[in-house]
PDB file of C-alpha atoms and ligand atoms in Angstrom:
ATOM      1  CA  ALA Y  93      -4.065   0.805 -30.888  1.00 48.00           C
ATOM      2  CA  ASN Y  94      -1.194  -1.294 -29.530  1.00 49.00           C
ATOM      3  CA  HIS Y  95      -3.382  -3.371 -27.314  1.00 52.00           C
ATOM      4  CA  ASP Y  96      -2.227  -6.551 -26.150  1.00 66.00           C
ATOM      5  CA  GLY Y  97      -4.647  -9.546 -27.065  1.00 83.00           C
ATOM      6  CA  LYS Y  98      -8.199  -9.013 -28.476  1.00 94.00           C
ATOM      7  CA  PRO Y  99     -10.291  -6.384 -27.082  1.00 97.00           C
ATOM      8  CA  PHE Y 100     -13.664  -7.118 -25.916  1.00 98.00           C
ATOM      9  CA  ILE Y 101     -16.521  -4.956 -27.881  1.00 98.00           C
ATOM     10  CA  TYR Y 102     -19.567  -4.787 -25.799  1.00 98.00           C
ATOM     11  CA  ARG Y 103     -22.926  -3.419 -27.103  1.00 98.00           C
ATOM     12  CA  SER Y 104     -24.846  -1.590 -24.323  1.00 98.00           C
ATOM     13  CA  CYS Y 105     -28.613  -0.801 -24.910  1.00 98.00           C
ATOM     14  CA  GLY Y 106     -29.065   1.119 -21.916  1.00 98.00           C
ATOM     15  CA  PRO Y 107     -27.493   2.059 -18.364  1.00 98.00           C
ATOM     16  CA  GLU Y 108     -28.436  -1.190 -16.936  1.00 98.00           C
ATOM     17  CA  ASP Y 109     -26.264  -3.066 -19.531  1.00 98.00           C
ATOM     18  CA  THR Y 110     -23.281  -0.833 -18.911  1.00 98.00           C
ATOM     19  CA  ALA Y 111     -23.888  -1.571 -15.136  1.00 98.00           C
ATOM     20  CA  LEU Y 112     -23.565  -5.477 -16.043  1.00 98.00           C
ATOM     21  CA  LEU Y 113     -20.130  -4.904 -17.513  1.00 98.00           C
ATOM     22  CA  ALA Y 114     -19.029  -2.493 -14.695  1.00 98.00           C
ATOM     23  CA  ALA Y 115     -20.212  -5.207 -12.221  1.00 98.00           C
ATOM     24  CA  TRP Y 116     -18.271  -7.989 -13.888  1.00 98.00           C
ATOM     25  CA  LEU Y 117     -15.163  -5.810 -13.747  1.00 98.00           C
ATOM     26  CA  ALA Y 118     -15.654  -4.858 -10.172  1.00 98.00           C
ATOM     27  CA  ASN Y 119     -15.789  -8.618  -9.278  1.00 98.00           C
ATOM     28  CA  ALA Y 120     -12.485  -9.050 -11.138  1.00 98.00           C
ATOM     29  CA  ALA Y 121     -10.660  -6.168  -9.396  1.00 98.00           C
ATOM     30  CA  VAL Y 122      -7.749  -6.712  -7.157  1.00 98.00           C
ATOM     31  CA  PRO Y 123      -5.582  -4.329  -5.114  1.00 97.00           C
ATOM     32  CA  GLY Y 124      -3.814  -2.188  -7.790  1.00 98.00           C
ATOM     33  CA  THR Y 125      -6.270  -2.645 -10.465  1.00 98.00           C
ATOM     34  CA  VAL Y 126      -6.168   0.314 -12.796  1.00 98.00           C
ATOM     35  CA  ILE Y 127      -8.809   1.308 -15.219  1.00 98.00           C
ATOM     36  CA  GLY Y 128      -8.731   4.126 -17.530  1.00 98.00           C
ATOM     37  CA  LEU Y 129     -12.040   5.500 -18.909  1.00 98.00           C
ATOM     38  CA  ASP Y 130     -12.439   7.655 -22.113  1.00 98.00           C
ATOM     39  CA  GLY Y 131     -15.489   8.742 -24.322  1.00 98.00           C
ATOM     40  CA  ASP Y 132     -17.183  12.053 -24.931  1.00 96.00           C
ATOM     41  CA  LEU Y 133     -19.098  14.143 -22.401  1.00 94.00           C
ATOM     42  CA  GLY Y 134     -22.496  12.268 -21.725  1.00 96.00           C
ATOM     43  CA  ALA Y 135     -21.015   8.841 -22.980  1.00 98.00           C
ATOM     44  CA  GLY Y 136     -21.265   7.149 -19.639  1.00 97.00           C
ATOM     45  CA  LYS Y 137     -17.956   7.268 -17.892  1.00 96.00           C
ATOM     46  CA  THR Y 138     -19.633   8.159 -14.472  1.00 95.00           C
ATOM     47  CA  ALA Y 139     -22.649   5.963 -14.957  1.00 97.00           C
ATOM     48  CA  PHE Y 140     -19.943   3.121 -15.365  1.00 98.00           C
ATOM     49  CA  SER Y 141     -18.003   4.449 -12.397  1.00 97.00           C
ATOM     50  CA  GLN Y 142     -21.161   4.436 -10.281  1.00 97.00           C
ATOM     51  CA  ALA Y 143     -22.169   0.787 -11.046  1.00 97.00           C
ATOM     52  CA  PHE Y 144     -18.637  -0.373 -10.509  1.00 98.00           C
ATOM     53  CA  ALA Y 145     -18.432   1.276  -7.195  1.00 97.00           C
ATOM     54  CA  LYS Y 146     -21.779  -0.191  -6.153  1.00 97.00           C
ATOM     55  CA  GLN Y 147     -20.697  -3.657  -7.030  1.00 97.00           C
ATOM     56  CA  LEU Y 148     -17.381  -3.043  -5.132  1.00 97.00           C
ATOM     57  CA  GLY Y 149     -19.624  -2.500  -2.051  1.00 97.00           C
ATOM     58  CA  VAL Y 150     -19.229   1.271  -1.942  1.00 97.00           C
ATOM     59  CA  ARG Y 151     -22.009   2.774  -0.096  1.00 93.00           C
ATOM     60  CA  GLY Y 152     -23.535   6.266  -0.729  1.00 84.00           C
ATOM     61  CA  ILE Y 153     -23.201   8.708  -3.778  1.00 85.00           C
ATOM     62  CA  VAL Y 154     -20.372   8.317  -6.172  1.00 85.00           C
ATOM     63  CA  ASN Y 155     -20.208  11.626  -8.206  1.00 86.00           C
ATOM     64  CA  SER Y 156     -17.859  12.644 -10.895  1.00 79.00           C
ATOM     65  CA  PRO Y 157     -14.846  14.234  -9.104  1.00 73.00           C
ATOM     66  CA  THR Y 158     -14.246  16.748 -11.852  1.00 72.00           C
ATOM     67  CA  PHE Y 159     -13.697  19.653  -9.511  1.00 76.00           C
ATOM     68  CA  THR Y 160     -11.697  17.557  -6.678  1.00 82.00           C
ATOM     69  CA  ILE Y 161     -10.021  15.344  -9.321  1.00 91.00           C
ATOM     70  CA  ILE Y 162      -9.633  12.368  -6.903  1.00 93.00           C
ATOM     71  CA  LYS Y 163     -12.177  11.049  -4.414  1.00 94.00           C
ATOM     72  CA  GLU Y 164     -11.631   8.128  -2.166  1.00 95.00           C
ATOM     73  CA  TYR Y 165     -14.221   5.524  -1.121  1.00 96.00           C
ATOM     74  CA  GLU Y 166     -14.152   2.314   0.926  1.00 96.00           C
ATOM     75  CA  GLY Y 167     -15.688  -0.836  -0.377  1.00 96.00           C
ATOM     76  CA  ARG Y 168     -14.363  -4.433  -0.692  1.00 97.00           C
ATOM     77  CA  LEU Y 169     -11.411  -2.542  -1.733  1.00 97.00           C
ATOM     78  CA  PRO Y 170     -10.360   1.128  -1.288  1.00 97.00           C
ATOM     79  CA  PHE Y 171     -11.829   2.795  -4.631  1.00 97.00           C
ATOM     80  CA  TYR Y 172     -10.095   5.838  -5.814  1.00 96.00           C
ATOM     81  CA  HIS Y 173     -12.252   7.583  -8.377  1.00 96.00           C
ATOM     82  CA  MET Y 174     -10.339  10.217 -10.588  1.00 95.00           C
ATOM     83  CA  ASP Y 175     -11.519  12.822 -13.289  1.00 94.00           C
ATOM     84  CA  VAL Y 176      -8.507  14.437 -14.824  1.00 92.00           C
ATOM     85  CA  TYR Y 177     -10.687  16.376 -17.355  1.00 91.00           C
ATOM     86  CA  ARG Y 178      -9.886  19.956 -16.089  1.00 87.00           C
ATOM     87  CA  ILE Y 179      -6.021  19.374 -15.639  1.00 89.00           C
ATOM     88  CA  SER Y 180      -2.999  19.136 -17.886  1.00 89.00           C
ATOM     89  CA  LEU Y 181      -0.325  16.401 -17.708  1.00 89.00           C
ATOM     90  CA  GLU Y 182       1.879  18.621 -16.106  1.00 90.00           C
ATOM     91  CA  GLU Y 183      -0.616  19.286 -13.352  1.00 90.00           C
ATOM     92  CA  ALA Y 184      -1.317  15.643 -13.010  1.00 88.00           C
ATOM     93  CA  GLU Y 185       2.505  14.969 -12.516  1.00 89.00           C
ATOM     94  CA  ASP Y 186       2.224  17.024  -9.166  1.00 90.00           C
ATOM     95  CA  LEU Y 187      -0.603  14.826  -7.855  1.00 90.00           C
ATOM     96  CA  GLY Y 188       1.286  11.835  -6.607  1.00 91.00           C
ATOM     97  CA  LEU Y 189      -1.019   9.569  -8.826  1.00 93.00           C
ATOM     98  CA  ASP Y 190       1.369   6.713  -8.390  1.00 94.00           C
ATOM     99  CA  GLU Y 191       0.401   6.382  -4.653  1.00 95.00           C
ATOM    100  CA  TYR Y 192      -2.976   5.363  -5.879  1.00 96.00           C
ATOM    101  CA  PHE Y 193      -2.101   3.356  -9.122  1.00 97.00           C
ATOM    102  CA  TYR Y 194       0.463   1.231  -7.065  1.00 96.00           C
ATOM    103  CA  GLY Y 195      -1.722   1.284  -3.856  1.00 94.00           C
ATOM    104  CA  ASP Y 196      -4.113  -1.161  -2.131  1.00 96.00           C
ATOM    105  CA  GLY Y 197      -7.089  -0.013  -3.970  1.00 98.00           C
ATOM    106  CA  VAL Y 198      -8.675   0.076  -7.303  1.00 98.00           C
ATOM    107  CA  SER Y 199      -8.105   3.235  -9.442  1.00 98.00           C
ATOM    108  CA  LEU Y 200     -10.753   4.133 -11.880  1.00 97.00           C
ATOM    109  CA  VAL Y 201      -9.600   7.428 -14.095  1.00 97.00           C
ATOM    110  CA  GLU Y 202     -12.116   9.371 -16.234  1.00 96.00           C
ATOM    111  CA  TRP Y 203     -10.700  11.107 -19.229  1.00 95.00           C
ATOM    112  CA  ALA Y 204      -7.651   8.875 -18.918  1.00 96.00           C
ATOM    113  CA  GLN Y 205      -6.168   9.876 -22.254  1.00 95.00           C
ATOM    114  CA  ILE Y 206      -4.920  13.150 -20.730  1.00 93.00           C
ATOM    115  CA  ILE Y 207      -2.458  11.098 -18.595  1.00 94.00           C
ATOM    116  CA  THR Y 208      -1.859   7.884 -20.629  1.00 93.00           C
ATOM    117  CA  GLU Y 209       1.802   8.151 -20.159  1.00 93.00           C
ATOM    118  CA  MET Y 210       1.261   8.328 -16.366  1.00 95.00           C
ATOM    119  CA  LEU Y 211      -0.764   5.038 -16.105  1.00 96.00           C
ATOM    120  CA  PRO Y 212       1.049   1.904 -15.100  1.00 97.00           C
ATOM    121  CA  LYS Y 213       1.882  -0.268 -18.194  1.00 96.00           C
ATOM    122  CA  PRO Y 214      -0.439  -2.934 -17.054  1.00 97.00           C
ATOM    123  CA  HIS Y 215      -3.878  -1.525 -17.270  1.00 98.00           C
ATOM    124  CA  LEU Y 216      -7.374  -1.891 -18.635  1.00 98.00           C
ATOM    125  CA  HIS Y 217      -8.714   0.793 -21.134  1.00 98.00           C
ATOM    126  CA  ILE Y 218     -12.359   1.388 -21.576  1.00 98.00           C
ATOM    127  CA  PHE Y 219     -13.541   3.412 -24.538  1.00 98.00           C
ATOM    128  CA  ILE Y 220     -17.383   4.334 -24.515  1.00 98.00           C
ATOM    129  CA  GLU Y 221     -19.012   5.570 -27.991  1.00 98.00           C
ATOM    130  CA  THR Y 222     -22.396   7.000 -28.081  1.00 98.00           C
ATOM    131  CA  THR Y 223     -24.413   5.144 -30.820  1.00 98.00           C
ATOM    132  CA  GLY Y 224     -27.834   6.138 -29.947  1.00 98.00           C
ATOM    133  CA  PRO Y 225     -29.791   7.754 -27.339  1.00 97.00           C
ATOM    134  CA  ASP Y 226     -29.330   4.616 -25.005  1.00 98.00           C
ATOM    135  CA  GLU Y 227     -26.968   2.725 -27.175  1.00 98.00           C
ATOM    136  CA  ARG Y 228     -23.265   2.676 -26.339  1.00 98.00           C
ATOM    137  CA  LYS Y 229     -20.414   0.723 -28.003  1.00 98.00           C
ATOM    138  CA  ILE Y 230     -17.892  -0.039 -25.235  1.00 98.00           C
ATOM    139  CA  THR Y 231     -14.528  -1.221 -26.155  1.00 98.00           C
ATOM    140  CA  VAL Y 232     -12.502  -2.854 -23.338  1.00 98.00           C
ATOM    141  CA  GLU Y 233      -8.710  -3.535 -24.011  1.00 97.00           C
ATOM    142  CA  GLY Y 234      -6.303  -5.074 -21.987  1.00 97.00           C
ATOM    143  CA  PHE Y 235      -2.662  -3.899 -21.579  1.00 96.00           C
ATOM    144  CA  GLY Y 236      -0.645  -6.645 -19.743  1.00 96.00           C
ATOM    145  CA  ASP Y 237      -1.824  -8.992 -17.126  1.00 93.00           C
ATOM    146  CA  PRO Y 238      -4.147  -9.660 -15.876  1.00 96.00           C
ATOM    147  CA  TYR Y 239      -6.256  -7.428 -18.051  1.00 97.00           C
ATOM    148  CA  ILE Y 240      -5.586  -9.432 -21.234  1.00 97.00           C
ATOM    149  CA  LYS Y 241      -7.197 -12.477 -19.469  1.00 96.00           C
ATOM    150  CA  TRP Y 242     -10.080 -10.428 -18.446  1.00 97.00           C
ATOM    151  CA  CYS Y 243     -10.736  -9.652 -22.030  1.00 97.00           C
ATOM    152  CA  SER Y 244     -10.358 -13.098 -23.158  1.00 96.00           C
ATOM    153  CA  SER Y 245     -12.778 -14.222 -20.362  1.00 96.00           C
ATOM    154  CA  LEU Y 246     -15.231 -11.454 -21.412  1.00 97.00           C
ATOM    155  CA  ASN Y 247     -15.082 -12.712 -25.190  1.00 97.00           C
ATOM    156  CA  GLU Y 248     -15.497 -16.112 -24.176  1.00 95.00           C
ATOM    157  CA  ASN Y 249     -18.121 -16.001 -21.702  1.00 95.00           C
ATOM    158  CA  GLY Y 250     -19.712 -12.339 -21.761  1.00 94.00           C
ATOM    159  CA  VAL Y 251     -20.562 -10.260 -18.807  1.00 95.00           C
ATOM    160  CA  LEU Y 252     -22.969 -12.526 -16.853  1.00 91.00           C
ATOM    161  CA  HIS Y 253     -20.241 -15.131 -15.819  1.00 78.00           C
ATOM    162  CA  ASN Y 254     -17.141 -14.440 -13.815  1.00 73.00           C
TER     163      ASN Y 254
HETATM  164  P1  LIG X 213     -19.809  10.953 -18.600  1.00 53.87           P
HETATM  165  O1  LIG X 213     -19.252  10.875 -17.298  1.00 53.87           O
HETATM  166  O2  LIG X 213     -19.135   9.993 -19.945  1.00 53.87           O
HETATM  167  O3  LIG X 213     -19.644  12.475 -19.105  1.00 53.87           O
HETATM  168  P2  LIG X 213     -22.297  10.398 -17.447  1.00 53.87           P
HETATM  169  O4  LIG X 213     -22.143   8.880 -16.974  1.00 53.87           O
HETATM  170  O5  LIG X 213     -22.258  11.498 -16.552  1.00 53.87           O
HETATM  171  O6  LIG X 213     -21.271  10.602 -18.665  1.00 53.87           O
HETATM  172  O7  LIG X 213     -23.755  10.503 -18.294  1.00 53.87           O
HETATM  173  C1  LIG X 213     -24.139   9.366 -19.029  1.00 53.87           C
HETATM  174  C2  LIG X 213     -25.616   9.714 -19.521  1.00 53.87           C
HETATM  175  O8  LIG X 213     -26.212   8.892 -20.527  1.00 53.87           O
HETATM  176  C3  LIG X 213     -26.454   9.213 -18.284  1.00 53.87           C
HETATM  177  O9  LIG X 213     -27.509   9.989 -18.026  1.00 53.87           O
HETATM  178  C4  LIG X 213     -26.963   7.862 -18.409  1.00 53.87           C
HETATM  179  O10 LIG X 213     -28.167   7.503 -17.715  1.00 53.87           O
HETATM  180  C5  LIG X 213     -27.212   7.979 -19.964  1.00 53.87           C
HETATM  181  N1  LIG X 213     -27.121   6.635 -20.541  1.00 53.87           N
HETATM  182  C6  LIG X 213     -28.094   6.362 -21.718  1.00 53.87           C
HETATM  183  N2  LIG X 213     -27.759   5.016 -22.121  1.00 53.87           N
HETATM  184  C7  LIG X 213     -26.685   4.567 -21.545  1.00 53.87           C
HETATM  185  C8  LIG X 213     -25.785   3.396 -21.591  1.00 53.87           C
HETATM  186  N3  LIG X 213     -25.933   2.597 -22.463  1.00 53.87           N
HETATM  187  N4  LIG X 213     -24.884   3.519 -20.724  1.00 53.87           N
HETATM  188  C9  LIG X 213     -24.451   4.412 -19.934  1.00 53.87           C
HETATM  189  N5  LIG X 213     -25.135   5.426 -19.737  1.00 53.87           N
HETATM  190  C10 LIG X 213     -26.111   5.726 -20.559  1.00 53.87           C
HETATM  191 MG1  LIG X 214     -18.243  12.063 -15.745  1.00 53.87          MG
END
């Protein structure tokens, strides 16, 4: 992929490990942060999103918004959780996603690869691969700033410090 900078490769041995990475990123998030998530069904995209939302201060249940496509929550920042699995690029173009991507909140998109060309050029991409029953290989790639810096920091310090 034409990522900028070195990706951060994370080996997760269970949902709690995935939650640590999600929490690190939630702490780093600022208004306008955009994160795309990809990986097969059951890889852990929603598990990641739930841990991210929790660390962002969202109270209550964050479910996969497969049928509603977009769900909005309030945390330290507004949290926009999207799942574009069921729609086409053409349909996505009618959703006004730019309002979210360039808004004051944090956008997290499950199945982001469907709408890659609609994402802002600067964004973070996360790819989750199932490597065992509880094991996941998570590749975090930064495109543009500040996401490249996040990956450098993760490569240097890991998920326990930010
Ligand atoms: P997706 O949204 O990608 O379809 P989900 O998050 O809904 O996937 O489901 C992932 C499932 O895998 C959950 O039941 C979760 O508990 C389980 N799981 C097992 N190991 C991990 C891991 N290391 N990271 C994330 N989820 C994991
Ligand atoms: Mg999901």
